[in-house]
GROMACS .gro file of C-alpha atoms in nm:
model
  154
    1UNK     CA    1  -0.001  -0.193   0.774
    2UNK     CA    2   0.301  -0.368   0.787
    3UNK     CA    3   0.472  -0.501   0.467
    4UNK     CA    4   0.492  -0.872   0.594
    5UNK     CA    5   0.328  -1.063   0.873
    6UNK     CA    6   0.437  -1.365   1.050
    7UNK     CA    7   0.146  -1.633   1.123
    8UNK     CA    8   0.205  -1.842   1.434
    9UNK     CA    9   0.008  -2.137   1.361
   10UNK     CA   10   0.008  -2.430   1.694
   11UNK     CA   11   0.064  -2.763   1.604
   12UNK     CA   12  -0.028  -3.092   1.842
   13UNK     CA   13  -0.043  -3.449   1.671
   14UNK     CA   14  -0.318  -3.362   1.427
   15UNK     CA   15  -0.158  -3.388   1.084
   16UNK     CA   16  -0.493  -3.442   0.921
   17UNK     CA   17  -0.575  -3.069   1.037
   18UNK     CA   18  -0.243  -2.909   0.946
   19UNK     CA   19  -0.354  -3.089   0.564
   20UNK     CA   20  -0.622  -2.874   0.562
   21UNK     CA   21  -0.432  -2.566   0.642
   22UNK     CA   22  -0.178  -2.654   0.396
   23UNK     CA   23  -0.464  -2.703   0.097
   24UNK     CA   24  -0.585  -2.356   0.232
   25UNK     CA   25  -0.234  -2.211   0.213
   26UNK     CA   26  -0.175  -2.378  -0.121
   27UNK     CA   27  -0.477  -2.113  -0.270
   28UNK     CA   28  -0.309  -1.828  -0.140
   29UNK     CA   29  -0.202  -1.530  -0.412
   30UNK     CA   30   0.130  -1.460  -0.506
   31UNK     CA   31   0.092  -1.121  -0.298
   32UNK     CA   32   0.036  -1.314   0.030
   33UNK     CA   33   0.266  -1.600  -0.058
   34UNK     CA   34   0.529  -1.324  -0.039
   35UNK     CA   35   0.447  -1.127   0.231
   36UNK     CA   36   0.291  -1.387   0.515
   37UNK     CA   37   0.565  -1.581   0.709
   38UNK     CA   38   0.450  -1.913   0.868
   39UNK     CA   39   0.585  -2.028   1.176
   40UNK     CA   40   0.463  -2.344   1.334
   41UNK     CA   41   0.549  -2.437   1.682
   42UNK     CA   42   0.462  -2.812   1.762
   43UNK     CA   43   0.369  -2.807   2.084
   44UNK     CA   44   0.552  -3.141   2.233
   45UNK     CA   45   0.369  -3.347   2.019
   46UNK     CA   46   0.448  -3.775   2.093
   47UNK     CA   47   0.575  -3.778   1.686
   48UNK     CA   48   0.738  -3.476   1.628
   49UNK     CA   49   0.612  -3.275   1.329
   50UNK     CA   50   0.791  -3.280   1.021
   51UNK     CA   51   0.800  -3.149   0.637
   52UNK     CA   52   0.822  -3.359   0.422
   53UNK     CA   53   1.041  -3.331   0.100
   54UNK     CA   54   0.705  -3.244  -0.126
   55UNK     CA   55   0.603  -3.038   0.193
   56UNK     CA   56   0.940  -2.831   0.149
   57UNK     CA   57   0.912  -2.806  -0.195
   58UNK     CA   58   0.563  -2.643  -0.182
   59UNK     CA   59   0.681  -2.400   0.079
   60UNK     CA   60   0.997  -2.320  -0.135
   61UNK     CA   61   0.733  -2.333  -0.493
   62UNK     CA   62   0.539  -2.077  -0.334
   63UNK     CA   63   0.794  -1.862  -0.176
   64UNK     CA   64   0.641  -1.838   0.173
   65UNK     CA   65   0.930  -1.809   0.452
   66UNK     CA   66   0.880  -2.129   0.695
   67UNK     CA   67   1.010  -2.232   1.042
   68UNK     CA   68   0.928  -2.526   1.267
   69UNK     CA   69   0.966  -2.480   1.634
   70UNK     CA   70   0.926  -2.748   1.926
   71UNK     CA   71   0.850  -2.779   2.216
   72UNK     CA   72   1.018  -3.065   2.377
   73UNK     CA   73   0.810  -3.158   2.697
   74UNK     CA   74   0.442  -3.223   2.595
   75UNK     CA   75   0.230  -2.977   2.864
   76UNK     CA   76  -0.125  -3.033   2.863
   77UNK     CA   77  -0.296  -2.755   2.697
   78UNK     CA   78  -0.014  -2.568   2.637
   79UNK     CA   79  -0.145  -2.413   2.304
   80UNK     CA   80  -0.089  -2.057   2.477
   81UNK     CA   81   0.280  -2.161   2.519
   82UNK     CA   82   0.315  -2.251   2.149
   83UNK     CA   83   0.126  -1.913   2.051
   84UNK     CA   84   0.392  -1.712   2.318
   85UNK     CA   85   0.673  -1.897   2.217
   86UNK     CA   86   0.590  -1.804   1.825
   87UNK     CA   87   0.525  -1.436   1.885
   88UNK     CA   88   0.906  -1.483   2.053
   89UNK     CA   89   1.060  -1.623   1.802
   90UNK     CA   90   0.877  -1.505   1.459
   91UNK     CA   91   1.077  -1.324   1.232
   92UNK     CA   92   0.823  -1.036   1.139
   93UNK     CA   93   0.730  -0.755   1.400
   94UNK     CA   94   0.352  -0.796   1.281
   95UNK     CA   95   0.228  -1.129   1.399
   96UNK     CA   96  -0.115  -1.264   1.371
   97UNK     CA   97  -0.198  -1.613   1.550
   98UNK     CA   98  -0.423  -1.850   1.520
   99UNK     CA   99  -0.609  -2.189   1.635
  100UNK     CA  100  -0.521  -2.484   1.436
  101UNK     CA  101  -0.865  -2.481   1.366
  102UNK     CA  102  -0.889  -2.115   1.225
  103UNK     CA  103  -0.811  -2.116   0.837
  104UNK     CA  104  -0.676  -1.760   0.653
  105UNK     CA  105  -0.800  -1.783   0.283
  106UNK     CA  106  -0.648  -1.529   0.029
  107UNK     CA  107  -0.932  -1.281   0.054
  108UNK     CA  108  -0.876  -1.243   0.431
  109UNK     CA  109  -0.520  -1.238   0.409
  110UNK     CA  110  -0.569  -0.937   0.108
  111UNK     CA  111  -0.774  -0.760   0.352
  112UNK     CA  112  -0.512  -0.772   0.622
  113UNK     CA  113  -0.250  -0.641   0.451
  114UNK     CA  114  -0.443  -0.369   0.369
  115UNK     CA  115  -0.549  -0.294   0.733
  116UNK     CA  116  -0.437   0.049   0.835
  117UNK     CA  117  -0.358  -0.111   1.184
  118UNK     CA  118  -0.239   0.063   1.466
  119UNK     CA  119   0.108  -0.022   1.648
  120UNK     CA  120  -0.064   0.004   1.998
  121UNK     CA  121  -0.411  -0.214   1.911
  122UNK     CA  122  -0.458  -0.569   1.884
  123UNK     CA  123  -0.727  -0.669   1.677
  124UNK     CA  124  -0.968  -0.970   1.723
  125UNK     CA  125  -1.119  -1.110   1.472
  126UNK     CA  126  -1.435  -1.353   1.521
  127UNK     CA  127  -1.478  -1.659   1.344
  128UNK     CA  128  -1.673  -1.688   0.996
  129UNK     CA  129  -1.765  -2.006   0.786
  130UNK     CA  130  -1.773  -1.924   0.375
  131UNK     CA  131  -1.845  -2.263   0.276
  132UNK     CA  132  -1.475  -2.342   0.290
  133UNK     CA  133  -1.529  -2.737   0.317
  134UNK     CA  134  -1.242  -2.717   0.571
  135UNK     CA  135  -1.421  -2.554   0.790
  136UNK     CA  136  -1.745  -2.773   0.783
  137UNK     CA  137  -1.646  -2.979   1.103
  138UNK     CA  138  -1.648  -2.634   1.309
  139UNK     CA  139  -2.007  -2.586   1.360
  140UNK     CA  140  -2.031  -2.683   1.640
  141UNK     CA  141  -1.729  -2.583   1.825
  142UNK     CA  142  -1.784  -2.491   2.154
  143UNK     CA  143  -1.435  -2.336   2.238
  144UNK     CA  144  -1.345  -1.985   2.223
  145UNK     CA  145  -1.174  -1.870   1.889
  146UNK     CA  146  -0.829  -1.736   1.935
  147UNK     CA  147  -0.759  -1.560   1.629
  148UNK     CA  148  -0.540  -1.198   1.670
  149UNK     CA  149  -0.320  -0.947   1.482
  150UNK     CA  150  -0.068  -0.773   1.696
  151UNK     CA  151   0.277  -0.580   1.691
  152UNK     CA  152   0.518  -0.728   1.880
  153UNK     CA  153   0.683  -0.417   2.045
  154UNK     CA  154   0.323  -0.289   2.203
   0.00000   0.00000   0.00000
């Protein structure tokens, strides 16, 4: 498996939901923290997204590698768009992406980096609930997951 990944994680007006990926992110181990690069496209959102100076300071505190991308005109449902444009532009050949809705704890991350992956694959993964309180408002999503690991060069 690679040594580091880059996450792609879409952003559209919904601060309160990037919050909860952030307290999710804020748990992760020093292992992950150093080997999982976030890149977060906001997808033409009316307020642009921003860090702010605590925001940075976490990022920096933690030593995950961070880049904000936007997209200028807002396209309705463009979340593919934001997921292309972050596989283009992510730093690390590995790439996994993710709904804003999907949330990576440590323990998944750990057994990611672990994966004996092949270059040519893509892997899926399906969406789980541990009792992550994040998660809680998800049972009864009705849209399809779109959670995946690839290599960029397949």
């Amino acid at each position: 498996m690679p040594e580091r990944v880059s996450l792609v994680h879409p952003y559209y007006k919904d601060r309160n939901r990037l919050d909860l990926q952030m307290s999710v992110w804020s748990q992760w181990s020093e292992r992950v923290c150093k080997n999982v690069d976030i890149t977060i496209v906001d997808d033409g959102s009316p307020e642009p997204f921003v860090l702010t100076a605590s925001e940075e300071a976490f990022f920096e505190r933690k030593g995950i590698k961070f880049a904000i991308f936007r997209i200028l005109e807002d396209q309705r449902w463009n979340t593919p768009g934001a997921l292309n444009l972050g596989v283009l532009v992510s730093p690390q050949p590995w790439v996994l992406f993710q709904d804003s809705d999907c949330f990576f704890e440590s323990h998944m991350w750990e057994k990611i980096l672990d994966l004996d992956h092949p270059i040519n694959k893509i892997g899926k993964f399906d969406r789980q609930r541990y009792g992550n309180p994040a998660t809680e408002n998800l049972k009864n999503n009705r849209y399809l997951n779109c959670t995946m690991l690839m290599h960029k060069h397949i």
